[in-house]
CSV table of C-alpha atoms in Angstrom, one decimal:
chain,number,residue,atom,x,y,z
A,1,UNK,CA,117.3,118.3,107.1
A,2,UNK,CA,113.8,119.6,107.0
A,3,UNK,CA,111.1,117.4,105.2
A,4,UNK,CA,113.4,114.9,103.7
A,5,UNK,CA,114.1,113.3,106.9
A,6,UNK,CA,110.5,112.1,107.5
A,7,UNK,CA,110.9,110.0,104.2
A,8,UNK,CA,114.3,108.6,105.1
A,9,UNK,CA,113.2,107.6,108.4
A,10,UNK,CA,110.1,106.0,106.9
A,11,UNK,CA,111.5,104.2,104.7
A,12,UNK,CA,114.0,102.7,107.1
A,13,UNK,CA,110.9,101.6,109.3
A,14,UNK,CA,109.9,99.9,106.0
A,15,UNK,CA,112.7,98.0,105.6
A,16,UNK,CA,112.7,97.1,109.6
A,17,UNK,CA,108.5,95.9,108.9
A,18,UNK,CA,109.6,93.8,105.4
A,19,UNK,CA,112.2,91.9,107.3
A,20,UNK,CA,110.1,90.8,110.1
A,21,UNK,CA,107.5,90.1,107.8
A,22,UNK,CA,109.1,87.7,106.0
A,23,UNK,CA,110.4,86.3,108.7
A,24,UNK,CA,107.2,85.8,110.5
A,25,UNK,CA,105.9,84.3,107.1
A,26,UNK,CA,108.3,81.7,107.1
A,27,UNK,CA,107.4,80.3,110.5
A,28,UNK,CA,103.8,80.3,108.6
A,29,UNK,CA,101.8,77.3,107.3
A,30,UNK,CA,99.5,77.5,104.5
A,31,UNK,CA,96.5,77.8,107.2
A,32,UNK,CA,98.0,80.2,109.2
A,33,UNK,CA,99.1,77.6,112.0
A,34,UNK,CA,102.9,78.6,113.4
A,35,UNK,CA,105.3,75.5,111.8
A,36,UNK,CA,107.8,73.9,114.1
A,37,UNK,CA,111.0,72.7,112.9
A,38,UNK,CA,110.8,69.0,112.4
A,39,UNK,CA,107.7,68.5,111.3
A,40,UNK,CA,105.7,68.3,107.8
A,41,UNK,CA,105.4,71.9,106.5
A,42,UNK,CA,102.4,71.0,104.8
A,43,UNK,CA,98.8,71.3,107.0
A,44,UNK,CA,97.0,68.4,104.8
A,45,UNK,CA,93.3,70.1,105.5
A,46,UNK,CA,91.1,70.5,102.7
A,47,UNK,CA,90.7,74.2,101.3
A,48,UNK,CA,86.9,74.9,101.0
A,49,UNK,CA,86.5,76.8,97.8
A,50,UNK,CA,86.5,80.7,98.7
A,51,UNK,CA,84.5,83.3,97.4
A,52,UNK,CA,84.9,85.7,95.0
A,53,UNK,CA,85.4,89.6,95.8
A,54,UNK,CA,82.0,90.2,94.3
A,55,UNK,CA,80.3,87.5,96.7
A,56,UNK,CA,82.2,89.0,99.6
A,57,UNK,CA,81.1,92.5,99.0
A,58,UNK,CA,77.6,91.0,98.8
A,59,UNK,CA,77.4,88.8,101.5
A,60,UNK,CA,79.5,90.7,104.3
A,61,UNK,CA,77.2,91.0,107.2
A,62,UNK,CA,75.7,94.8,108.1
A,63,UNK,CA,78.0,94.4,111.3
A,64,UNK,CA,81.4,94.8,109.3
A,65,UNK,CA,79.8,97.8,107.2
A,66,UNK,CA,78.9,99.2,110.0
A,67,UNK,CA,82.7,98.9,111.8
A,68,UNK,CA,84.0,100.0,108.6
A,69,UNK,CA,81.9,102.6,109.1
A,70,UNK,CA,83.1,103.2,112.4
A,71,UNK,CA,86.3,103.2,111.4
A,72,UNK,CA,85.8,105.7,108.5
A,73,UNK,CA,84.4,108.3,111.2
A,74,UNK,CA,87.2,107.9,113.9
A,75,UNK,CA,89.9,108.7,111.0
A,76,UNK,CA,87.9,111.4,109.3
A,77,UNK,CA,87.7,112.9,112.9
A,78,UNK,CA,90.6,112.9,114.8
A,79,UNK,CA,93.4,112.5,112.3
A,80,UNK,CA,92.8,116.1,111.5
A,81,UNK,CA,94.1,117.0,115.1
A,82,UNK,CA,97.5,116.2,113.8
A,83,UNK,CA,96.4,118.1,110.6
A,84,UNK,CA,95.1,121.6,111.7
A,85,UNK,CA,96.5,121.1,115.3
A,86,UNK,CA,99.3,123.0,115.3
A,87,UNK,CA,97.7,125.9,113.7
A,88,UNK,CA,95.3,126.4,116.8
A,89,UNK,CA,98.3,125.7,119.7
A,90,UNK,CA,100.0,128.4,118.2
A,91,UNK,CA,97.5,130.6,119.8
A,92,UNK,CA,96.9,128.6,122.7
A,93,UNK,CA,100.9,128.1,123.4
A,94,UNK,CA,102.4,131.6,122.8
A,95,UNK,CA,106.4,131.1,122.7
A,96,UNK,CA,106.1,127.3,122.0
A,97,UNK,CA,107.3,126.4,119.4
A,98,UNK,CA,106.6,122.4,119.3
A,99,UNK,CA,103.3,122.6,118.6
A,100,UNK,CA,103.4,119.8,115.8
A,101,UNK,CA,104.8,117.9,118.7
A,102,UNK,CA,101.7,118.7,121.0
A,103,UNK,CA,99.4,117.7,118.3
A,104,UNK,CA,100.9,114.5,118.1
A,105,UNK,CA,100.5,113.8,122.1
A,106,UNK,CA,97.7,112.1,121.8
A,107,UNK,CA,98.9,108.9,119.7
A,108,UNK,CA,101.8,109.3,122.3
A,109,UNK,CA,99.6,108.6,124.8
A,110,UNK,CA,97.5,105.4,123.5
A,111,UNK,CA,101.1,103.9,122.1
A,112,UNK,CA,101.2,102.9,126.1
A,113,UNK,CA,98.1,102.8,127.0
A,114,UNK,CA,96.7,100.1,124.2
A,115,UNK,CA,98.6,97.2,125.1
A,116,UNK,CA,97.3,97.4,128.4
A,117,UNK,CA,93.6,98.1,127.5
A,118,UNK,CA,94.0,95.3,124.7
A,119,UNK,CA,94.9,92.9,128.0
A,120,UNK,CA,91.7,93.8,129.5
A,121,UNK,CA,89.5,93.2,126.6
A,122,UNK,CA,91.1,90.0,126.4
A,123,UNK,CA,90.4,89.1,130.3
A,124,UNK,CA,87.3,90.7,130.6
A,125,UNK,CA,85.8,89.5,127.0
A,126,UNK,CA,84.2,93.0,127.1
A,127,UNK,CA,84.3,95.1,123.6
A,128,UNK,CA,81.3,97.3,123.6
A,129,UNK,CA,82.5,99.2,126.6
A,130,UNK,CA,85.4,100.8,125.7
A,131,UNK,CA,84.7,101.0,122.5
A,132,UNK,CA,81.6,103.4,123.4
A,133,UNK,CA,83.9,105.1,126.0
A,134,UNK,CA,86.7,105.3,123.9
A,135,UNK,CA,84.4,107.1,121.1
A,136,UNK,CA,82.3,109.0,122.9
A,137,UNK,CA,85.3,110.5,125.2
A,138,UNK,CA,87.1,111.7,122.2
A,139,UNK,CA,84.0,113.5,120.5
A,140,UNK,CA,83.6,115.7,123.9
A,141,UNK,CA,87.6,116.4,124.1
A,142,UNK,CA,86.7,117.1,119.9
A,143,UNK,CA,84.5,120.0,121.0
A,144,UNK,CA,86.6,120.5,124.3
A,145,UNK,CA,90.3,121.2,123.0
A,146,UNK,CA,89.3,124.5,120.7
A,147,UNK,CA,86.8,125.9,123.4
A,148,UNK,CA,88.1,125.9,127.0
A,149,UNK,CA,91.4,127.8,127.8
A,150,UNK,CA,92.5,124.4,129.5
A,151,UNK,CA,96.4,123.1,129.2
A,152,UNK,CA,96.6,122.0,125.7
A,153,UNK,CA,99.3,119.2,126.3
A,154,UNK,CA,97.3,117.5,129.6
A,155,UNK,CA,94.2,117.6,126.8
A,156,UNK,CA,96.1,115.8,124.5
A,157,UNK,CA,97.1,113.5,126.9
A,158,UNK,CA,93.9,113.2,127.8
A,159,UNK,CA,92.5,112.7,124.6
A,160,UNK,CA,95.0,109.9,123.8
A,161,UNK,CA,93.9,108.0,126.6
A,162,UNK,CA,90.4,107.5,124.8
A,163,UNK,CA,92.0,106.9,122.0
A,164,UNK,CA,93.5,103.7,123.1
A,165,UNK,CA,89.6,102.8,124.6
A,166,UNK,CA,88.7,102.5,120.8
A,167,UNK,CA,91.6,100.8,118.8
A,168,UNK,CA,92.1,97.6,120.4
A,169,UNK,CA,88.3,97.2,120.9
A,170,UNK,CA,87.7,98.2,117.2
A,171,UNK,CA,90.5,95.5,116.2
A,172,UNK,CA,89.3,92.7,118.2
A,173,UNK,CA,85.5,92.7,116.9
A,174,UNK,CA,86.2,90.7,113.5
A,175,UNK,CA,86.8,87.7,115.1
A,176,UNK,CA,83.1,88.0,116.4
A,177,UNK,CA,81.5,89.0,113.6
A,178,UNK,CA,83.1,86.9,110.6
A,179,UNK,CA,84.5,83.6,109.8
A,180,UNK,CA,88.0,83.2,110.3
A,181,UNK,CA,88.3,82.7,106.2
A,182,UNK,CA,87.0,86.2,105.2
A,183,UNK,CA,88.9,88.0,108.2
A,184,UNK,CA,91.5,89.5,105.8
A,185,UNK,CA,88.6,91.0,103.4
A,186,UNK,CA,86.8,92.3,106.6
A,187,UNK,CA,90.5,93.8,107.8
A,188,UNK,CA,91.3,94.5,104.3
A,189,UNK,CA,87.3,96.6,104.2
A,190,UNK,CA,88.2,98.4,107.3
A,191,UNK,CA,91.8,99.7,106.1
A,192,UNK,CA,89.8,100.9,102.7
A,193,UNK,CA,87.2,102.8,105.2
A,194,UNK,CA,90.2,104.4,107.8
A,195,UNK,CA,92.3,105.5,104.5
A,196,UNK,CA,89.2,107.2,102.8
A,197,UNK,CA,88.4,109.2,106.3
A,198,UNK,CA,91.8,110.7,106.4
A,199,UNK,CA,91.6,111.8,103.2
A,200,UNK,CA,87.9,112.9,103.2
A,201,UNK,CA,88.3,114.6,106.6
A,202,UNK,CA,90.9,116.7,105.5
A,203,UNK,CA,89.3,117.5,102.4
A,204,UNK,CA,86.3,119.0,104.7
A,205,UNK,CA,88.2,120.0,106.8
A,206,UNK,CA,90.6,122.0,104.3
């Protein structure tokens, strides 16, 4: 069914996210505080005022520029595995020919692996350290994969175990750096910065 399949099953997983998001919603108060059946729907705090975009732009501490920027150089870097991958296990995997497959081992990988490291973080209330891991682990496997003759599937593997160091370390640090009323511009920032890196790192890349 060639391409077209991708956009079928995409949109399906659309579909699958709208639903539970609008079920999640309803279960929603207005400050973000889970409703139970019974009781008034309405939270009765007073709203401070909030700021404009401009203000947030302006005022967002160096810490969440420099996450975004983070962020922006983890996408621009190893989102291009999946791009040019297959091209080099072609020559790597003579007779193979599910190399798109092998370049997508690594999100495989942290899919597992994240939940788990995400626990950690949470019991260990440590951030920085598998974050640096995480980031400096998948620049040497970066340089590693096209250099050393080394089986390409147990690299990916590999490389999708650092992988899962970084996100939920990256995703947790918000909460520590903002207040809890500008965490969807901060989240909103970062999702700019990791969309602009894939797009930028393949331009360079290209």
């Amino acid at each position: 069914y060639s391409w077209r399949v991708v956009i079928w099953l995409s949109a399906i997983a659309a579909f699958i996210m709208l639903l539970a998001t609008l079920i999640w919603f309803r279960e929603l108060g207005a400050n973000g505080i889970i409703r139970h059946p019974g009781k008034d729907k309405q939270s009765g705090l007073h709203q401070s005022p909030q700021p404009s975009i401009k203000q947030l732009f302006t005022n967002t501490r160096p810490s969440s520029w420099l996450l975004s920027l983070i962020f922006f150089l983890y996408s621009a870097g190893i989102f291009q595995v999946m791009t040019i991958g297959p091209a080099h296990f072609e020559e790597t995997l003579v007779g193979f020919d599910k190399t798109d497959l092998v370049a997508s081992l690594s999100m495989v990988a942290s899919i597992f692996l994240s939940p788990v490291i995400g626990r950690l973080i949470d019991i260990t209330g440590k951030k920085d350290l598998p974050a640096i891991i995480g980031l400096i682990g998948c620049a040497l496997f970066l340089l590693l994969i096209p250099t050393i003759g080394f089986n390409s599937i147990i690299m990916m593997l590999l490389l999708g175990v650092f992988i899962a160091l970084i996100l939920p370390a990256l995703y947790a640090y918000p909460a520590d750096i903002v207040q809890p009323g500008q965490m969807g511009f901060v989240f909103g920032l970062i999702s700019a910065t990791f969309g602009i890196g894939i797009s930028s790192g393949s331009f360079v890349v290209g």
